[in-house]
PDB file of C-alpha atoms in Angstrom:
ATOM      1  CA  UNK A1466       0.000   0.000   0.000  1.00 47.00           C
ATOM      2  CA  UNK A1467       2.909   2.537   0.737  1.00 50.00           C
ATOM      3  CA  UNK A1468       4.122   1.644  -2.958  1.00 48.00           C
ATOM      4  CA  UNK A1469       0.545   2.815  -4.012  1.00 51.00           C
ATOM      5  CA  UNK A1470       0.966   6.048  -2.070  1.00 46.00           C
ATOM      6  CA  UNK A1471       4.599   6.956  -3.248  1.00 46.00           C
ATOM      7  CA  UNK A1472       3.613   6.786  -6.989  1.00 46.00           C
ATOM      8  CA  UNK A1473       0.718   9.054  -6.159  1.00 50.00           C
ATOM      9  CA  UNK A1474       2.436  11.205  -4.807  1.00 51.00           C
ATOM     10  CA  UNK A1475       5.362  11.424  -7.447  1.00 50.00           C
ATOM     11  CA  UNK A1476       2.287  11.919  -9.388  1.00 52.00           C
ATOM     12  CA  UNK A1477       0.885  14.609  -8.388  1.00 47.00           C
ATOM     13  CA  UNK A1478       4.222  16.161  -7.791  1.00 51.00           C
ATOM     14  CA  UNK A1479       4.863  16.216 -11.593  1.00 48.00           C
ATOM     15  CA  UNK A1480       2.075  17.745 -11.887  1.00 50.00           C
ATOM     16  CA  UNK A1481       2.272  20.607  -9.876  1.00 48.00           C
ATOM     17  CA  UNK A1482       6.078  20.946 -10.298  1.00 50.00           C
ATOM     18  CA  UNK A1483       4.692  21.684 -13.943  1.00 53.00           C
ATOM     19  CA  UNK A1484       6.673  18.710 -15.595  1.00 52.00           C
ATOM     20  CA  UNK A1485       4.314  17.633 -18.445  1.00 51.00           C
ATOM     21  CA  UNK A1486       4.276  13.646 -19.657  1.00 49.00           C
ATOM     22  CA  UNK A1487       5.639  13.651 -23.616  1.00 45.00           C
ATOM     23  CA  UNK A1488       4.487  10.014 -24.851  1.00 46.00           C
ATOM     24  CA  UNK A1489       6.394   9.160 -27.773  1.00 50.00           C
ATOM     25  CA  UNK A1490       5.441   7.010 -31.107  1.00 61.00           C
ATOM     26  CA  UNK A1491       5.945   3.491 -31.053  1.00 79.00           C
ATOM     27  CA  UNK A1492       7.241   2.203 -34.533  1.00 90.00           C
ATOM     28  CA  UNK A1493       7.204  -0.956 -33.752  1.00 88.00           C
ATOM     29  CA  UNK A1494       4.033  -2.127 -35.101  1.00 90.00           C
ATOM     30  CA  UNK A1495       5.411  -1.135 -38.905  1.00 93.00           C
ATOM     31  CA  UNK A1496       7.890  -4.100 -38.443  1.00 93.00           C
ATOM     32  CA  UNK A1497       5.599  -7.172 -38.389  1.00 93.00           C
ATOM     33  CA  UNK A1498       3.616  -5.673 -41.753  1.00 95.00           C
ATOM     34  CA  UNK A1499       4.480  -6.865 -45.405  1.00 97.00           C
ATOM     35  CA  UNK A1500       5.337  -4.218 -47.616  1.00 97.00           C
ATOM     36  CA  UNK A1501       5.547  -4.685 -51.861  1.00 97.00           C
ATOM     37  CA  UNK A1502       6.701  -1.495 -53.489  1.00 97.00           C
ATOM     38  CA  UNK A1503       5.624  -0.916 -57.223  1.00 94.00           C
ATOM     39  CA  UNK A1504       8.841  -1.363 -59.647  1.00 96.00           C
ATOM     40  CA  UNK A1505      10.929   1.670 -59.576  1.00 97.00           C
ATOM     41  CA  UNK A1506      13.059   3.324 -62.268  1.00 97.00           C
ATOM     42  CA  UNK A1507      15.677   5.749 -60.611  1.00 97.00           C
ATOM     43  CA  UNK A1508      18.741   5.661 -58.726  1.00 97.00           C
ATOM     44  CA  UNK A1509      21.183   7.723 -56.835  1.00 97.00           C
ATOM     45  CA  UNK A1510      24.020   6.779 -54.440  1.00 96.00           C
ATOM     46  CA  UNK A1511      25.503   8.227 -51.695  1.00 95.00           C
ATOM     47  CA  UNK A1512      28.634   7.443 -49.654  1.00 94.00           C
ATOM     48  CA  UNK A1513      28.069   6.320 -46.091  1.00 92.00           C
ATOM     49  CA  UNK A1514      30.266   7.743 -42.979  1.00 89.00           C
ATOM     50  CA  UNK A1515      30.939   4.150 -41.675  1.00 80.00           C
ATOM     51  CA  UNK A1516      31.462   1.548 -44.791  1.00 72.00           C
ATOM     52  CA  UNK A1517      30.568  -1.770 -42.351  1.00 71.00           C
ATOM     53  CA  UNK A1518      28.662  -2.779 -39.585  1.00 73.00           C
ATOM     54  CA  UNK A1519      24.681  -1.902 -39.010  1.00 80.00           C
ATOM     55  CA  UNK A1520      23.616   1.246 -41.117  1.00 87.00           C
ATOM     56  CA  UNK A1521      20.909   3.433 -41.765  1.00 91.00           C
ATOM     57  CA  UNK A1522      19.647   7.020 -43.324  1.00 94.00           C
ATOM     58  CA  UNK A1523      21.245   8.369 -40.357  1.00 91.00           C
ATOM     59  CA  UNK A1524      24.666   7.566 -41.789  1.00 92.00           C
ATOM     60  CA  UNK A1525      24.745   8.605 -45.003  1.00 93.00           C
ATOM     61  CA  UNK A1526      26.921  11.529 -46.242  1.00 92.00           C
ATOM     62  CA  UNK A1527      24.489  13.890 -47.909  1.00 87.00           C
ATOM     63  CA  UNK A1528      26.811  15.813 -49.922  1.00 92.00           C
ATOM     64  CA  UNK A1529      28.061  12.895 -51.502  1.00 94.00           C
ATOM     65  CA  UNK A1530      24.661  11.728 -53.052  1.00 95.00           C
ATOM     66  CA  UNK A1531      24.541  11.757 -56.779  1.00 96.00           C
ATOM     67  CA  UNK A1532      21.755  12.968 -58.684  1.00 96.00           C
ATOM     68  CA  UNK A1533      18.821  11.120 -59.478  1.00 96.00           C
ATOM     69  CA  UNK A1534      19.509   8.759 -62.745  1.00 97.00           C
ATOM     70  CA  UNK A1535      17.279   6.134 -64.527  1.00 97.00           C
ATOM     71  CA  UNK A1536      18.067   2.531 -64.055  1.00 95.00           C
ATOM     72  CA  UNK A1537      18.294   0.117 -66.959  1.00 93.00           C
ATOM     73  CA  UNK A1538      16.126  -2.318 -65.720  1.00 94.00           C
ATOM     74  CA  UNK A1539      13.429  -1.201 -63.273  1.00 96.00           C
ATOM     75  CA  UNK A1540      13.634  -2.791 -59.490  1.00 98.00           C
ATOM     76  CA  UNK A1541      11.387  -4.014 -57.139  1.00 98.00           C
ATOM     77  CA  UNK A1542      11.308  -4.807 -53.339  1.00 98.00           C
ATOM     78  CA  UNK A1543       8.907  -7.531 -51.054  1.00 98.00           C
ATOM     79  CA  UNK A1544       9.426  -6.922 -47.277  1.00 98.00           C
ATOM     80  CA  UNK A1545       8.361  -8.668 -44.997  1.00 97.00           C
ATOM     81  CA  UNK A1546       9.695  -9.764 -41.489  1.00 96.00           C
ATOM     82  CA  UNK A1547      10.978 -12.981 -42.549  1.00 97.00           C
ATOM     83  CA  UNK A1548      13.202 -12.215 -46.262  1.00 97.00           C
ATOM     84  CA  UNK A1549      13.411  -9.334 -48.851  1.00 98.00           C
ATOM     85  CA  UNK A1550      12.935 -10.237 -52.212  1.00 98.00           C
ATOM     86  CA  UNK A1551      14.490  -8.044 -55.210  1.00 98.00           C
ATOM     87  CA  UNK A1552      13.108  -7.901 -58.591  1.00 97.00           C
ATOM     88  CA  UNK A1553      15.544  -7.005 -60.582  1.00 95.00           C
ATOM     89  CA  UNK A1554      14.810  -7.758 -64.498  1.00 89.00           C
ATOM     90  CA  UNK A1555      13.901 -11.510 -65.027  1.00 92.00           C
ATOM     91  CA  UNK A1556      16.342 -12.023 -61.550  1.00 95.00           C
ATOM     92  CA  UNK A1557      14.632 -12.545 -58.442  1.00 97.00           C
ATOM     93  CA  UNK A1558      16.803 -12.758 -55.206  1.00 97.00           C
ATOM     94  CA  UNK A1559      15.423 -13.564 -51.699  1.00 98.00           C
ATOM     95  CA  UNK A1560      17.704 -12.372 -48.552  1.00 98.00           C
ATOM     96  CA  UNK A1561      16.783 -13.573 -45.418  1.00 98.00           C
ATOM     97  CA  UNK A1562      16.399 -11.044 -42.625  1.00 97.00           C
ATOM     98  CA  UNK A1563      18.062 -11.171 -39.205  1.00 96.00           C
ATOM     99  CA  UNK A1564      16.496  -7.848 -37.848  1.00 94.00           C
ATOM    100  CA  UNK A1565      13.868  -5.196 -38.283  1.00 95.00           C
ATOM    101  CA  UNK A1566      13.673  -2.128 -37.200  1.00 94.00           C
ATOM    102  CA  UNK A1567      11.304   0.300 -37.343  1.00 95.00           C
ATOM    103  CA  UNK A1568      12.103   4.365 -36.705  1.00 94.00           C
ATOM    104  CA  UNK A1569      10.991   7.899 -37.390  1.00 94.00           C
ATOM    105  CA  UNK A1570      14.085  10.621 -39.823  1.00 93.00           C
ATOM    106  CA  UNK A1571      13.080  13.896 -41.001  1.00 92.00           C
ATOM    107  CA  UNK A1572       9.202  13.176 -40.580  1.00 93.00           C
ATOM    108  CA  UNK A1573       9.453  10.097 -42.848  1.00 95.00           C
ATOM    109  CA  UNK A1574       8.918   6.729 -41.235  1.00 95.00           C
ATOM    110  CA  UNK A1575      11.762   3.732 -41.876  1.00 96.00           C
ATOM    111  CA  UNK A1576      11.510   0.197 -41.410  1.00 97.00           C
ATOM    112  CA  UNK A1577      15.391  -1.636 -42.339  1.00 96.00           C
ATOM    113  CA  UNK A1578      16.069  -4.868 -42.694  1.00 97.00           C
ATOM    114  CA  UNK A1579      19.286  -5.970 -41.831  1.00 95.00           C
ATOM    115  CA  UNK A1580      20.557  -9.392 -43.715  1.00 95.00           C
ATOM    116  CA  UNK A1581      24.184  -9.433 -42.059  1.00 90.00           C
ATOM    117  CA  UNK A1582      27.369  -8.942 -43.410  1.00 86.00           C
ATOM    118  CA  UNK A1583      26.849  -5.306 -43.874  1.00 86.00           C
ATOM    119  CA  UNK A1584      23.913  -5.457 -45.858  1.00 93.00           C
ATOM    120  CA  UNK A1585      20.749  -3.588 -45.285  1.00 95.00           C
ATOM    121  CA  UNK A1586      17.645  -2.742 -47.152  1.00 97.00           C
ATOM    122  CA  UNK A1587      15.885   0.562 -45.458  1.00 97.00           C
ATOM    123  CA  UNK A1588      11.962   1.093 -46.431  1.00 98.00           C
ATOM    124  CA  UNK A1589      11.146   4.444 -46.756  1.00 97.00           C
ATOM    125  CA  UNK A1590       7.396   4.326 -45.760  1.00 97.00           C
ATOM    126  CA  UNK A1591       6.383   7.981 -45.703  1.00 96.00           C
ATOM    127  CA  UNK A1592       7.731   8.628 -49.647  1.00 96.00           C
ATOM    128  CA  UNK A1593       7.902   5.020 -50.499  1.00 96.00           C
ATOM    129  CA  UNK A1594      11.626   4.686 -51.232  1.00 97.00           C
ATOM    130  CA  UNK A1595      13.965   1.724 -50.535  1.00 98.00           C
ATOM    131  CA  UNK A1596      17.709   2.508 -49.466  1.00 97.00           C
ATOM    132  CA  UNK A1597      20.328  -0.187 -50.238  1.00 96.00           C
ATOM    133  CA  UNK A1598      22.991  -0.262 -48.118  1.00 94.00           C
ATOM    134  CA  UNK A1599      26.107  -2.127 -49.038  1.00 90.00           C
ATOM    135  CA  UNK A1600      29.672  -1.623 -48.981  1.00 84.00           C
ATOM    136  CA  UNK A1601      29.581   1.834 -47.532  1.00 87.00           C
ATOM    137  CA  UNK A1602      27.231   3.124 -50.670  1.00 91.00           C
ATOM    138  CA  UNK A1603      23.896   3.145 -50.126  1.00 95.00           C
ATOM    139  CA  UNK A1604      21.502   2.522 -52.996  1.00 96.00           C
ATOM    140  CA  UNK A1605      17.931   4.921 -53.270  1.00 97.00           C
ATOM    141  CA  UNK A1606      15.393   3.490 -55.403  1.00 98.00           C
ATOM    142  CA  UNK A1607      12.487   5.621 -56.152  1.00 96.00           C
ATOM    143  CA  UNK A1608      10.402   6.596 -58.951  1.00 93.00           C
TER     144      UNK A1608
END
């Protein structure tokens, strides 16, 4: 009961201290969802400040991103929390994911899929984008 009373009173202290409660978004929900983006024609690539390990739009070098260019072949992307699958031409290749994540960047929700060894595919839900991250370039994909 003394537990009861403490919180309640911590409570109310908050209150009248004038320290207001923020609740933040939770993302998470965006990373159990499967996601199939229409087949895009453009590219650019930017350089990334760290070449290895986990990466994501907060990494990437913005000055170094070329401009926007038209692919050859148009791409494609399935997410979903299990694999990505790329559809690149008459190539299809399934990576299997080891972790999702799920995060708000400049307004614009993200959900990335890391595959391991350095490789990362990054969702852009908000402007429906896909980043490719790989060997300290990342990819953008958009139309």
């Amino acid at each position: 009961m003394n537990s009861i009373k403490l919180l309640l009173a911590l409570a109310l202290a908050l209150i009248f201290t004038g320290c207001e409660v923020t609740i933040v978004d939770e993302y998470s929900s965006y990373e159990d969802r499967h996601y199939k983006t229409s087949y895009y024609s453009y590219t650019m690539d930017c350089d990334l400040m760290y070449p290895s390990g986990y990466v994501d739009v907060h990494d990437v070098l913005l000055n170094t991103c070329s401009n926007w260019y038209g692919l050859d072949t148009d791409i494609a992307f399935d997410f979903s929390p299990n694999n990505v699958v790329e559809r690149y031409g008459n190539r299809v290749t399934t990576y299997y994911v080891e972790y999702v994540d799920a995060f708000s960047y400049g307004g614009d929700i993200y959900i990335t899929y890391d595959i391991g060894k350095g490789l990362v595919f990054e969702y852009n839900y908000s402007q429906d984008e896909v980043g490719e991250y790989d060997d300290g370039v990342v990819y953008y994909y958009s139309n």
